[in-house]
Coordinates of C-alpha atoms in Angstrom, one line a residue:
M1 CA 8.2 10.1 5.6
K2 CA 9.8 7.3 3.6
N3 CA 9.3 5.7 0.2
V4 CA 7.6 2.2 -0.4
V5 CA 6.8 0.4 -3.3
L6 CA 3.5 -1.0 -3.7
S7 CA 1.5 -3.1 -6.1
A8 CA -1.5 -5.5 -6.5
D9 CA -0.5 -7.7 -9.3
G10 CA -0.1 -4.8 -11.6
E11 CA 1.9 -1.6 -11.9
R12 CA 4.5 -1.0 -9.1
S13 CA 4.2 2.5 -7.8
V14 CA 6.2 4.5 -5.3
Y15 CA 4.3 6.3 -2.3
L16 CA 5.7 8.4 0.5
V17 CA 4.2 7.2 3.6
P18 CA 4.7 8.0 7.3
D19 CA 7.7 6.4 8.7
E20 CA 5.9 4.0 11.0
A21 CA 4.0 2.6 8.0
A22 CA 7.2 1.9 6.0
D23 CA 9.0 0.6 9.0
N24 CA 6.2 -1.9 9.6
L25 CA 4.9 -2.2 6.0
E26 CA 4.7 -6.0 6.0
E27 CA 3.0 -6.4 9.5
L28 CA 0.5 -3.4 8.6
A29 CA -0.4 -4.7 4.9
S30 CA -1.1 -8.3 6.0
G31 CA -2.7 -7.8 9.4
P32 CA -4.4 -4.6 10.5
F33 CA -5.3 -3.6 6.8
Y34 CA -7.3 -6.7 6.3
G35 CA -9.1 -6.0 9.6
W36 CA -10.0 -2.7 8.2
L37 CA -11.2 -4.1 5.0
E38 CA -13.5 -6.5 6.8
N39 CA -14.8 -4.1 9.4
D40 CA -14.6 -0.6 8.6
P41 CA -17.6 1.0 7.1
R42 CA -15.3 3.1 4.7
A43 CA -13.9 -0.1 3.3
E44 CA -17.4 -1.6 2.3
K45 CA -16.8 -0.7 -1.4
Y46 CA -13.9 -3.2 -1.4
R47 CA -16.0 -6.1 -0.2
T48 CA -17.7 -8.6 -2.7
E49 CA -19.4 -11.8 -2.4
Q50 CA -16.1 -13.6 -3.3
G51 CA -14.0 -11.6 -0.8
Y52 CA -12.3 -8.4 -1.4
C53 CA -11.5 -6.5 -4.5
F54 CA -8.9 -3.8 -4.3
D55 CA -5.3 -2.3 -5.2
E56 CA -2.8 -0.6 -3.5
T57 CA -4.8 2.5 -3.3
A58 CA -7.2 1.0 -0.7
F59 CA -4.1 0.5 1.5
I60 CA -3.2 4.3 0.9
E61 CA -6.8 4.9 2.1
Y62 CA -6.3 2.9 5.1
L63 CA -3.1 4.5 6.0
A64 CA -4.8 7.9 5.8
Q65 CA -7.3 6.8 8.5
R66 CA -4.6 5.4 10.7
F67 CA -2.3 8.3 10.2
P68 CA -4.4 11.4 9.7
D69 CA -1.7 13.8 10.3
T70 CA 0.8 12.5 7.9
P71 CA -1.1 11.6 4.8
A72 CA 0.7 9.4 2.1
R73 CA 1.1 10.6 -1.4
F74 CA 1.9 9.1 -4.8
V75 CA 5.6 9.5 -6.0
E76 CA 5.7 7.7 -9.3
A77 CA 4.6 4.6 -11.2
L78 CA 7.5 2.2 -12.0
G79 CA 5.6 0.0 -14.5
I80 CA 4.5 -3.7 -14.6
D81 CA 7.8 -5.3 -15.1
F82 CA 8.0 -7.5 -12.0
G83 CA 11.2 -9.2 -13.1
A84 CA 13.2 -6.0 -13.4
P85 CA 15.0 -4.8 -10.3
L86 CA 13.9 -1.6 -8.9
P87 CA 15.5 1.5 -9.9
G88 CA 18.6 2.5 -7.8
E89 CA 16.9 5.0 -5.8
Y90 CA 14.2 2.6 -4.6
K91 CA 16.2 -0.6 -4.2
S92 CA 16.3 -0.2 -0.3
C93 CA 12.8 0.7 0.1
P94 CA 10.3 -1.7 1.6
A95 CA 7.9 -3.3 -0.9
F96 CA 4.6 -5.2 -0.8
N97 CA 2.6 -6.9 -3.4
F98 CA -1.1 -7.3 -2.5

């Protein structure tokens, strides 16, 4: 399990996710996740007439289905200050903003 920093144009949050998810964060978050949003019945709540409405917790829900034996978990919220550098312990973590 590895830390990642996720946000959806709001507060940045740290989650502990399976290694495979952290190592392929950009690919998963920009490809398969959107396929899940579009096609999976469990993602219907995120669909609107204009497209999708979600935050990073939808991605965590997707990861729970993709990696059921290693569930992701919330670590801490870092705040909304996008201009600020990440705290030292998270500087090398993969990050993605939806």
